[in-house]
Short mmCIF file of C-alpha atoms in Angstrom, two decimals:
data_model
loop_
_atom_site.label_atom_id
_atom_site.label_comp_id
_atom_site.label_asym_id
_atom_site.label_seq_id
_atom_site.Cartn_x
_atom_site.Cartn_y
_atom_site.Cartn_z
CA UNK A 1033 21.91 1.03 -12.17
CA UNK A 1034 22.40 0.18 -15.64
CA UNK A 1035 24.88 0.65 -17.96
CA UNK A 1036 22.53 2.41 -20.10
CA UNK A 1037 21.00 4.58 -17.82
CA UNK A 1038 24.06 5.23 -16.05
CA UNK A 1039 25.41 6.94 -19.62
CA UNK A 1040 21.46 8.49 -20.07
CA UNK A 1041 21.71 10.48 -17.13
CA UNK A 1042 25.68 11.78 -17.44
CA UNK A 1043 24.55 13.02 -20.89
CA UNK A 1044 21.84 14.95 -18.80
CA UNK A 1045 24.10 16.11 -16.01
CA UNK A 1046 27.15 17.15 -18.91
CA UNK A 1047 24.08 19.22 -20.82
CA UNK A 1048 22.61 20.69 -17.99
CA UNK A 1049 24.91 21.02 -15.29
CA UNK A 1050 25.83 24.31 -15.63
CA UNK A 1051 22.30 25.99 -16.37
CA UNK A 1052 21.43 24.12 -12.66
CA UNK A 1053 23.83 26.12 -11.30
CA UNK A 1054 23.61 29.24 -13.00
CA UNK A 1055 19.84 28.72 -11.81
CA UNK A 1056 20.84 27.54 -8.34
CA UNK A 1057 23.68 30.69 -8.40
CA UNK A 1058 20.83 33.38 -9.11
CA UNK A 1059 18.71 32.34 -5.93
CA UNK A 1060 21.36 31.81 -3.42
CA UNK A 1061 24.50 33.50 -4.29
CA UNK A 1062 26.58 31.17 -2.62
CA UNK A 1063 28.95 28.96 -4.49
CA UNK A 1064 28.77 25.91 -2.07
CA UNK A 1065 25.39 26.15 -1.32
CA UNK A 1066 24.99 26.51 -5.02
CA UNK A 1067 26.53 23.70 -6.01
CA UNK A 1068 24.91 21.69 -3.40
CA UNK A 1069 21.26 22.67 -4.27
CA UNK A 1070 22.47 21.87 -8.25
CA UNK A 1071 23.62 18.37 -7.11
CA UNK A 1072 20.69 18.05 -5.54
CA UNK A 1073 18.69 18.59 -8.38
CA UNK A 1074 19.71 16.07 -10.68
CA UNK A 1075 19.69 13.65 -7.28
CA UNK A 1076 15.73 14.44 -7.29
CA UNK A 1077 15.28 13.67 -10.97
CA UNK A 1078 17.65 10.33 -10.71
CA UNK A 1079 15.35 9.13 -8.04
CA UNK A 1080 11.85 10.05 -9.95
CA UNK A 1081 13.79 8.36 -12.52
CA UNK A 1082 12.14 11.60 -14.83
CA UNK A 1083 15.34 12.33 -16.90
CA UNK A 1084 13.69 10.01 -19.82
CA UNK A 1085 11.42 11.83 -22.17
CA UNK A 1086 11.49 15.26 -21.39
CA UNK A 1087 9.92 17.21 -23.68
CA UNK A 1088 12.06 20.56 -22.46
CA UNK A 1089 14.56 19.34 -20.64
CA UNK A 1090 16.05 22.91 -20.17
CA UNK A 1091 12.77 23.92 -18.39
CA UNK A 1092 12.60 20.76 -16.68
CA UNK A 1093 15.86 21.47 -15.35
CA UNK A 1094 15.22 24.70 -14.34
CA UNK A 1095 12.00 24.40 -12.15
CA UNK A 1096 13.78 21.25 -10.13
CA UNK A 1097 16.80 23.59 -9.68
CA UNK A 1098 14.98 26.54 -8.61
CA UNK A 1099 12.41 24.36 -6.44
CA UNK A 1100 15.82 22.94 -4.79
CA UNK A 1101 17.32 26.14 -4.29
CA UNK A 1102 14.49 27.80 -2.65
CA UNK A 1103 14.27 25.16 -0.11
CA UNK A 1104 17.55 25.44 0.83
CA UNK A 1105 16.96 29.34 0.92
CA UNK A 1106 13.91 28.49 3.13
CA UNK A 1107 15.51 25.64 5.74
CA UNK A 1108 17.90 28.56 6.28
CA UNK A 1109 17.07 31.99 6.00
CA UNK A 1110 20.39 33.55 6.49
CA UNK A 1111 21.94 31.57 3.48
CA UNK A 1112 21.42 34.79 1.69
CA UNK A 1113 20.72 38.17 3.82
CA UNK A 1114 19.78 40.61 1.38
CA UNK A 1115 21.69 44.15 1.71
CA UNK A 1116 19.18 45.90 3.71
CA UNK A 1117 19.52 49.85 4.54
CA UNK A 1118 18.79 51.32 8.42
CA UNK A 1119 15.66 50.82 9.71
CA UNK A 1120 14.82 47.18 7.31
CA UNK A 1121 14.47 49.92 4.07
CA UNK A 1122 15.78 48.93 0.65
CA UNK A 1123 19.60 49.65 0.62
CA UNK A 1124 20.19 53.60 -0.11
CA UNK A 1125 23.66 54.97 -1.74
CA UNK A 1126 24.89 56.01 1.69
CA UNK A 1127 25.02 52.14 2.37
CA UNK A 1128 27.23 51.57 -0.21
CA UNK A 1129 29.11 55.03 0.28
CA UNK A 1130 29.65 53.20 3.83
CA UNK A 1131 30.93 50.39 2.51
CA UNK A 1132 33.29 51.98 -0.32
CA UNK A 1133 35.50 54.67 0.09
CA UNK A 1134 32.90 56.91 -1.56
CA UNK A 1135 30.45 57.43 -4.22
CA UNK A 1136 33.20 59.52 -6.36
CA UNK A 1137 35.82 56.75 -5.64
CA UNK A 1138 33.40 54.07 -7.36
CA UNK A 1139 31.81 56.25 -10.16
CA UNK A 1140 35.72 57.47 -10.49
CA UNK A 1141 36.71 53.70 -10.84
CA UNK A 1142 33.78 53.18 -13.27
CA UNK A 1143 32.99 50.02 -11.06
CA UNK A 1144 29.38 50.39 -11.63
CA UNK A 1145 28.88 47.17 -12.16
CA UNK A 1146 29.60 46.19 -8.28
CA UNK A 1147 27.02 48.99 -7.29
CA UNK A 1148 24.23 47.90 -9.18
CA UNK A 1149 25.14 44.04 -8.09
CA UNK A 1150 24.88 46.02 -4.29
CA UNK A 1151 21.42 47.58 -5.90
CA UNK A 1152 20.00 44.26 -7.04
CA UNK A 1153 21.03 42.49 -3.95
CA UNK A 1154 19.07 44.91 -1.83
CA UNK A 1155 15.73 44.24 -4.30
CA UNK A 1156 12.91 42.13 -2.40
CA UNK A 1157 13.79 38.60 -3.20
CA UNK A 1158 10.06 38.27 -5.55
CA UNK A 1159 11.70 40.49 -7.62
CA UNK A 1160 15.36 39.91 -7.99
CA UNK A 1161 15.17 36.43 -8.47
CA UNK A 1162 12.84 36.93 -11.82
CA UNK A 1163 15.45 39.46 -12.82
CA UNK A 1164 17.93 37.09 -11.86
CA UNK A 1165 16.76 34.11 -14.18
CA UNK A 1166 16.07 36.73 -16.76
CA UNK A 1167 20.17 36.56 -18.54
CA UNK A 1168 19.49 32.65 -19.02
CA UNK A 1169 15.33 32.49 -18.91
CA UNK A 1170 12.64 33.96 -20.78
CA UNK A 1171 9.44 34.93 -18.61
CA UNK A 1172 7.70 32.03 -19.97
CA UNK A 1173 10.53 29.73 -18.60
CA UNK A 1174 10.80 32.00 -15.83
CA UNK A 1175 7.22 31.60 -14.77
CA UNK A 1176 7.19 27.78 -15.35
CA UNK A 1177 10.54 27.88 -13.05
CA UNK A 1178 8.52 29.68 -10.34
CA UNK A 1179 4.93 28.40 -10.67
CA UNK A 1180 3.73 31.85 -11.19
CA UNK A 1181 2.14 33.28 -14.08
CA UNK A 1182 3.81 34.98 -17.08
CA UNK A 1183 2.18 38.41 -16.84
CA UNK A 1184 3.05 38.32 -13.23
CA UNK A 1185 6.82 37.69 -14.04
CA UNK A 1186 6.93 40.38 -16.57
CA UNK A 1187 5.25 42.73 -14.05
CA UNK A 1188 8.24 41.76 -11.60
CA UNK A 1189 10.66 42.42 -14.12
CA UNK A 1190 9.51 45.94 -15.17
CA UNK A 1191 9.30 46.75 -11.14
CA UNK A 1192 12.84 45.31 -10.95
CA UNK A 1193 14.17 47.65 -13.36
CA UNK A 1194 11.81 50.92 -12.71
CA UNK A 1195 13.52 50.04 -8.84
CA UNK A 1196 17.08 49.55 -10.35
CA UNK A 1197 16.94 52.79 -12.41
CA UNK A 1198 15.68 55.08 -9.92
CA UNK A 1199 18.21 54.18 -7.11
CA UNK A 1200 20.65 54.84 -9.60
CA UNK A 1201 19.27 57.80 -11.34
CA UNK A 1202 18.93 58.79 -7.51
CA UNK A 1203 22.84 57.95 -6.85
CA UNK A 1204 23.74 59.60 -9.86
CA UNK A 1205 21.81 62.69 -9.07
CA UNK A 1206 23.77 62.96 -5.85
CA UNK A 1207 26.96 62.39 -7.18
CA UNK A 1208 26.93 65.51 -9.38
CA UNK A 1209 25.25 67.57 -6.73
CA UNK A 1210 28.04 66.46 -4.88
CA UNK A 1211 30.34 68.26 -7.30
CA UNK B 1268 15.42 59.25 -23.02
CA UNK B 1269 19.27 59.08 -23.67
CA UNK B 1270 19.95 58.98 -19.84
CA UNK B 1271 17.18 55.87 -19.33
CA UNK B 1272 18.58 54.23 -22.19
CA UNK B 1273 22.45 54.18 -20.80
CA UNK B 1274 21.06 53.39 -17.62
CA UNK B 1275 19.42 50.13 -19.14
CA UNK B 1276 22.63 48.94 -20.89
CA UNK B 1277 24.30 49.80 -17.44
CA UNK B 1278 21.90 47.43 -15.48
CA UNK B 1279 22.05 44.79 -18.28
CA UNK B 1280 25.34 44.99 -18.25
CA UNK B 1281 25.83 44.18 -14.67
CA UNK B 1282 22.57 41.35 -14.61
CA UNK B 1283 25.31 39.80 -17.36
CA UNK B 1284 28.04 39.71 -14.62
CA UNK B 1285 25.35 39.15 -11.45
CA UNK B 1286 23.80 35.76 -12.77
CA UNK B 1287 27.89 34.72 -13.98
CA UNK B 1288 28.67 32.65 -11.12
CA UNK B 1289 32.39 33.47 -10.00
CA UNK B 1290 33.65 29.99 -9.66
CA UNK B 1291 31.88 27.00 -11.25
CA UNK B 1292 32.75 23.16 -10.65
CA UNK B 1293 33.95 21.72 -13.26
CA UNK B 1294 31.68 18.93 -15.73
CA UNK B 1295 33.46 15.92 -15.44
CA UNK B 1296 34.04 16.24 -12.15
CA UNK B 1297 30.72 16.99 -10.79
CA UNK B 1298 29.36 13.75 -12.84
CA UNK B 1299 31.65 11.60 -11.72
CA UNK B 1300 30.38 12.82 -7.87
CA UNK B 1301 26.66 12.61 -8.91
CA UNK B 1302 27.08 9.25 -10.18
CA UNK B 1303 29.40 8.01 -6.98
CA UNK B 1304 26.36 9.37 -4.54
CA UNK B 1305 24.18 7.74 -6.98
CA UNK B 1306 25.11 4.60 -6.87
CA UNK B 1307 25.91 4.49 -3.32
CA UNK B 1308 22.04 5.40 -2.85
CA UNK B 1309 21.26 2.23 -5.02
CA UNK B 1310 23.85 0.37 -3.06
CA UNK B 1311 21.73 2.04 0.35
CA UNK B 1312 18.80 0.86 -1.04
CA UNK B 1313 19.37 -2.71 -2.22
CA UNK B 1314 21.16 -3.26 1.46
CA UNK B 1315 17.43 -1.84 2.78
CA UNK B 1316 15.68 -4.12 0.72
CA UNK B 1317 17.74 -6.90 1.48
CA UNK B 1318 17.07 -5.96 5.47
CA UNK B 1319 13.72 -5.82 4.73
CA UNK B 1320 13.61 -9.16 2.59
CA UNK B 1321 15.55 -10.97 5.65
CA UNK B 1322 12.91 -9.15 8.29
CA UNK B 1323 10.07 -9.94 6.73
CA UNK B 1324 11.08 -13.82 6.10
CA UNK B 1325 12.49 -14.52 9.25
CA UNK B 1326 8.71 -12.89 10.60
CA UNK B 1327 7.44 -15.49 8.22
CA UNK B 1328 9.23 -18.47 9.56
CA UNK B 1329 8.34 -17.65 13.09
CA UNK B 1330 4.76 -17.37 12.55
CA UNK B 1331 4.68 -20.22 10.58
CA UNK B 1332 6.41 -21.99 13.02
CA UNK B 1333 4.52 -20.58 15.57
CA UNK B 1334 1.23 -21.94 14.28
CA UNK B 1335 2.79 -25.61 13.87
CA UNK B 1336 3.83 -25.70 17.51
CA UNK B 1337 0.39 -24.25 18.41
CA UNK B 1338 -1.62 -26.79 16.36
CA UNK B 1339 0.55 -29.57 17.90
CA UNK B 1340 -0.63 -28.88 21.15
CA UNK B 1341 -4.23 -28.64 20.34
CA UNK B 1342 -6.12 -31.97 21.70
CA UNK B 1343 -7.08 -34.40 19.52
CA UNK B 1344 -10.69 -34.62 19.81
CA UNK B 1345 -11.50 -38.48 19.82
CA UNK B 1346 -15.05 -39.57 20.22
CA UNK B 1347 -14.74 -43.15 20.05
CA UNK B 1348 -11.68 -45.34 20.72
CA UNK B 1349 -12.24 -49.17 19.38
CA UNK B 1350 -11.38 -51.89 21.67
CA UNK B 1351 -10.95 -53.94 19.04
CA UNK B 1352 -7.75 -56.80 20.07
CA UNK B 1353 -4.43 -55.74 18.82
CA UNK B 1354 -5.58 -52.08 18.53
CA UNK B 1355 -3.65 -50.00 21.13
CA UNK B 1356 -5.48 -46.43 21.99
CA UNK B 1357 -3.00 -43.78 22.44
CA UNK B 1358 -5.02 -42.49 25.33
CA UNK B 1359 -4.44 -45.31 27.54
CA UNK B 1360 -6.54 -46.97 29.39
CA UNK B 1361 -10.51 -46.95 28.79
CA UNK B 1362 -11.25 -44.84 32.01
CA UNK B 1363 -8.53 -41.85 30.34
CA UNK B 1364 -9.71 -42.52 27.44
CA UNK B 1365 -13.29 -41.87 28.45
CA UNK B 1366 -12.43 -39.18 30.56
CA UNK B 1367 -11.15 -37.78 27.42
CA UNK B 1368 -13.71 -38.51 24.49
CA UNK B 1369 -17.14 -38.46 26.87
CA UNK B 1370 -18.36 -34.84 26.84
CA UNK B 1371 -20.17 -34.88 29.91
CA UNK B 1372 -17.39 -36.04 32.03
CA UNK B 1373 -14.65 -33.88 30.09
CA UNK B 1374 -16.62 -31.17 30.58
CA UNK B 1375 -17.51 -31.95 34.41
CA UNK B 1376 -13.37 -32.35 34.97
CA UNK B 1377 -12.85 -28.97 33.05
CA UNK B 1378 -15.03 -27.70 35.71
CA UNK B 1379 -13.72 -29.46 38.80
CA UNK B 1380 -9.90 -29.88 38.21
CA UNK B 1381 -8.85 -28.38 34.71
CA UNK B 1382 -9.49 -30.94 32.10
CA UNK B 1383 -8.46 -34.08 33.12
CA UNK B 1384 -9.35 -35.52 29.89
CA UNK B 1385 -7.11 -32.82 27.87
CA UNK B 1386 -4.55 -33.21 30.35
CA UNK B 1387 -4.54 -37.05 29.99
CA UNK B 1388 -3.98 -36.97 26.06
CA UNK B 1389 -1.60 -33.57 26.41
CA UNK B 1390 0.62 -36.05 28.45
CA UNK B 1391 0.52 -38.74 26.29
CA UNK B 1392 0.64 -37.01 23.51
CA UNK B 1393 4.22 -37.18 22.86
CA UNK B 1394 4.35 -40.78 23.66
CA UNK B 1395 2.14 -42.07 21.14
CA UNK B 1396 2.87 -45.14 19.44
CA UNK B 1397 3.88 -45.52 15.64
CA UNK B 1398 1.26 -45.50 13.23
CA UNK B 1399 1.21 -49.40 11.45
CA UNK B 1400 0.38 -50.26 8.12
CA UNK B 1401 -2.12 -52.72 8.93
CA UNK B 1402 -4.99 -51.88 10.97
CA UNK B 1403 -5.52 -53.64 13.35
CA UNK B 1404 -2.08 -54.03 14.43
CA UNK B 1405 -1.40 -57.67 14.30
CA UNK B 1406 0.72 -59.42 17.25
CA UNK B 1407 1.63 -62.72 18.04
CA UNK B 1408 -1.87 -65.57 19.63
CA UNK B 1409 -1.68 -66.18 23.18
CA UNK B 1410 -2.05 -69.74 24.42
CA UNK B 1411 -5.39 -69.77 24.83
CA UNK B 1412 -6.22 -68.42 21.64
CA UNK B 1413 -3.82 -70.83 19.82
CA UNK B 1414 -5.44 -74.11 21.83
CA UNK B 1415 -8.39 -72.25 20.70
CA UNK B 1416 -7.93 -72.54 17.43
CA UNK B 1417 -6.33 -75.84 17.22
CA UNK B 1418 -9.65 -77.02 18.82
CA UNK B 1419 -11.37 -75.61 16.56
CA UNK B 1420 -9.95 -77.20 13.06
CA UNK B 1421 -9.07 -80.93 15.04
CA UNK B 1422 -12.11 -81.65 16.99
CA UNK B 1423 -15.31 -83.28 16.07
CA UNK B 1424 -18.35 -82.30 15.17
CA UNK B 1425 -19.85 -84.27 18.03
CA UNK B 1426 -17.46 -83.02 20.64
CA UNK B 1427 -17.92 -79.47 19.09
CA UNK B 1428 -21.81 -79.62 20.36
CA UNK B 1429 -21.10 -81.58 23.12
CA UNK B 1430 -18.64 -78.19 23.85
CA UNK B 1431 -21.63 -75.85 22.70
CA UNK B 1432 -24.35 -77.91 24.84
CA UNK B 1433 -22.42 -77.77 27.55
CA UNK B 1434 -21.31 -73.97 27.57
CA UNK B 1435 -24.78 -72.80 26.98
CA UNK B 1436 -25.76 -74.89 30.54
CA UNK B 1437 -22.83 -73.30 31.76
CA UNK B 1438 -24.41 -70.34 33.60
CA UNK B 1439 -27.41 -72.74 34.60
CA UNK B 1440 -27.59 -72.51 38.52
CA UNK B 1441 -25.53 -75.58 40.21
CA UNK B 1442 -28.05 -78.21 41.58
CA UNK B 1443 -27.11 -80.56 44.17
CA UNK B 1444 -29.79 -83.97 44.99
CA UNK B 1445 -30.72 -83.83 48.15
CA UNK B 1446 -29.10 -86.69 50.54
CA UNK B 1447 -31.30 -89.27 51.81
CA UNK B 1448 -29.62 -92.00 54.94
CA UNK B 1449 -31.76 -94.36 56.27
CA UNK B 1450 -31.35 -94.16 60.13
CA UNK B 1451 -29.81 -96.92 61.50
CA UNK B 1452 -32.04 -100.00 63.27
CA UNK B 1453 -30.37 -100.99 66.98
CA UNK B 1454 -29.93 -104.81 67.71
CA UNK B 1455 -30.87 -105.58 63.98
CA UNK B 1456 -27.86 -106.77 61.80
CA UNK B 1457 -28.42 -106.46 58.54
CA UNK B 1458 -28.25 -108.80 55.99
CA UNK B 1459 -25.03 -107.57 53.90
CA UNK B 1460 -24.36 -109.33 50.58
CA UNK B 1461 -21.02 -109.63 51.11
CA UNK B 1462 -19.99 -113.15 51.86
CA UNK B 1463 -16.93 -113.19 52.63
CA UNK B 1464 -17.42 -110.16 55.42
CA UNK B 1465 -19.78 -112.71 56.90
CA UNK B 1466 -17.58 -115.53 57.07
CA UNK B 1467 -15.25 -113.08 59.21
CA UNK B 1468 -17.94 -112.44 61.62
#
């Protein structure tokens, strides 16, 4: 390797590193397997020696990370088991009731935040990875990332969070009746 | 409208903390790894090419090889061996060498006993004798050839046809005169011219 390219493609790796595994983070939500499918994609671009003359390198970057992550996600299904409820159904507030103390315990801690992780972790994985990608992606970059078409990532996203806010309008509903 | 809207903010708020990944490794450290693997891939490589290189020329050198030793056994295919003096055939004698060159008869001893004539030269191949500058090879007159010569520059012209006359009679069919004795008379003594034999009687 030359010196030249050797310094090329750190520049890459400093710039980008952390998108692949914000990228990498949103698909599998593992740290190690994360970091590995990250590594991996800058491995895949050093050997198609493609790091020189990207046009968008961020985009680049983020279709190789996501490809790389979804094939790890696919040699091994149970990288990342989704919160299912009973029966295979999306997960329901009595799941996470379960697995808290209680409804009034978390809405009384105001950790909301860990119940609509719960909620977004129980989404089908065509839509919570598009609303995953969405904090660091726009749907153009997310539908380059995915190979899917824009209007069909915007669709995902609106389903994502019509889903989101009626489990939790549903939650919330209970919580007061619970009162 | 007030209740979606919180809700939203809610949701965004926690798609700001989902995609934050908890622990990240940090830059420097996960170059310095990507460029280690790296270049132990090259390294993985170049020791694959290098196998390959060393394969694939060693292959090389054993066909080519291969082919040498192949055309070294083939039989030289001679059709005509001069008998010329001082020229030494590397088949040997003029029955091998027949055996060898004449297609007929190589190709009646391929069908009785396996080539004779191939076999012949296949054994003699390896004992073949150097290959001279001058062809024929010179070597040294025998007698015969020197007293030969030596006639040829000292004698005469006259005893050079007398030589010529008399080998051109030479294969001429021996005739010997036929004998004629007079019988001998009884009581008769004849007259001999010898005087002194008759003064002894």
């Amino acid at each position: 390797m030359r010196p030249e390219d050797e310094a090329e493609f750190a520049g890459l790796v400093e710039r980008q590193w952390r998108f692949a595994y914000r990228v990498a983070w949103a698909v599998l939500r593992n740290r190690a397997d994360a970091e590995d499918a990250a590594q991996e994609t800058f491995l895949k671009i050093f050997r198609a020696r493609a790091w020189r003359g990207l046009r968008d390198e961020k985009a680049f970057v983020a279709r190789a990370a996501w490809r790389a992550s979804v094939d790890r996600l696919r040699d091994s299904p149970s990288r990342r088991t989704p919160l299912r409820g009973q029966g295979g159904t999306d997960i329901e507030l009595e799941d996470i009731a379960d697995r808290a103390s209680g409804p009034e315990e978390i809405a009384a801690a105001a950790n909301w935040e860990a119940v609509v992780h719960r909620l977004i972790d129980s989404l089908p994985e065509e839509l919570r990875q598009p609303l995953a990608l969405s904090v660091d992606l726009n749907s153009r970059e997310i539908a380059a990332a995915m190979g899917v078409p824009e209007g069909t990532v915007r669709t995902r996203l609106m389903r994502a969070r019509a889903m989101l806010r009626e489990k939790i309008t549903a939650m919330e509903e209970r919580r007061y009746a619970g009162r | 409208m007030r209740g979606d809207e919180l809700i939203d903010e809610r949701i965004d708020a926690a798609l700001l903390s989902y995609a934050e990944p908890k622990e990240m490794p940090e830059t420097r450290v996960v170059v310095a790894r990507l460029l280690a693997r790296v270049e132990s891939e090259s390294q993985m490589r170049r020791v694959r090419w290098w196998g390959f290189a060393l394969a694939a020329s060693c292959l090389l050198v054993a066909l080519v090889v291969g082919s040498w030793i192949l055309r070294g056994l083939r039989v030289p295919e001679i059709a005509w061996a001069p008998s010329a003096p001082g020229v030494v055939s590397a088949l040997g004698s003029d029955e091998e060498r027949v055996g060898a060159s004449h297609p007929a008869r190589a190709k009646s001893g391929r069908a009785q006993d396996g080539a004779p004539g191939v076999r012949v030269a296949s054994e003699q191949w390896g004992a073949r004798l150097p290959k001279m500058d001058v062809f024929p090879t010179p070597r040294p007159l025998t007698a015969e050839e020197r007293g030969l010569v030596a006639f040829a520059s000292e004698a005469s012209p006259e005893l050079k046809k007398q030589v010529v006359e008399a080998e051109r009679h030479m294969g001429d069919p021996i005739t010997i005169a036929e004998l004629k004795i007079a019988p001998l008379a009884s009581g008769v003594v004849q007259d001999s011219k010898d005087p002194e034999r008759d003064k002894e009687k």
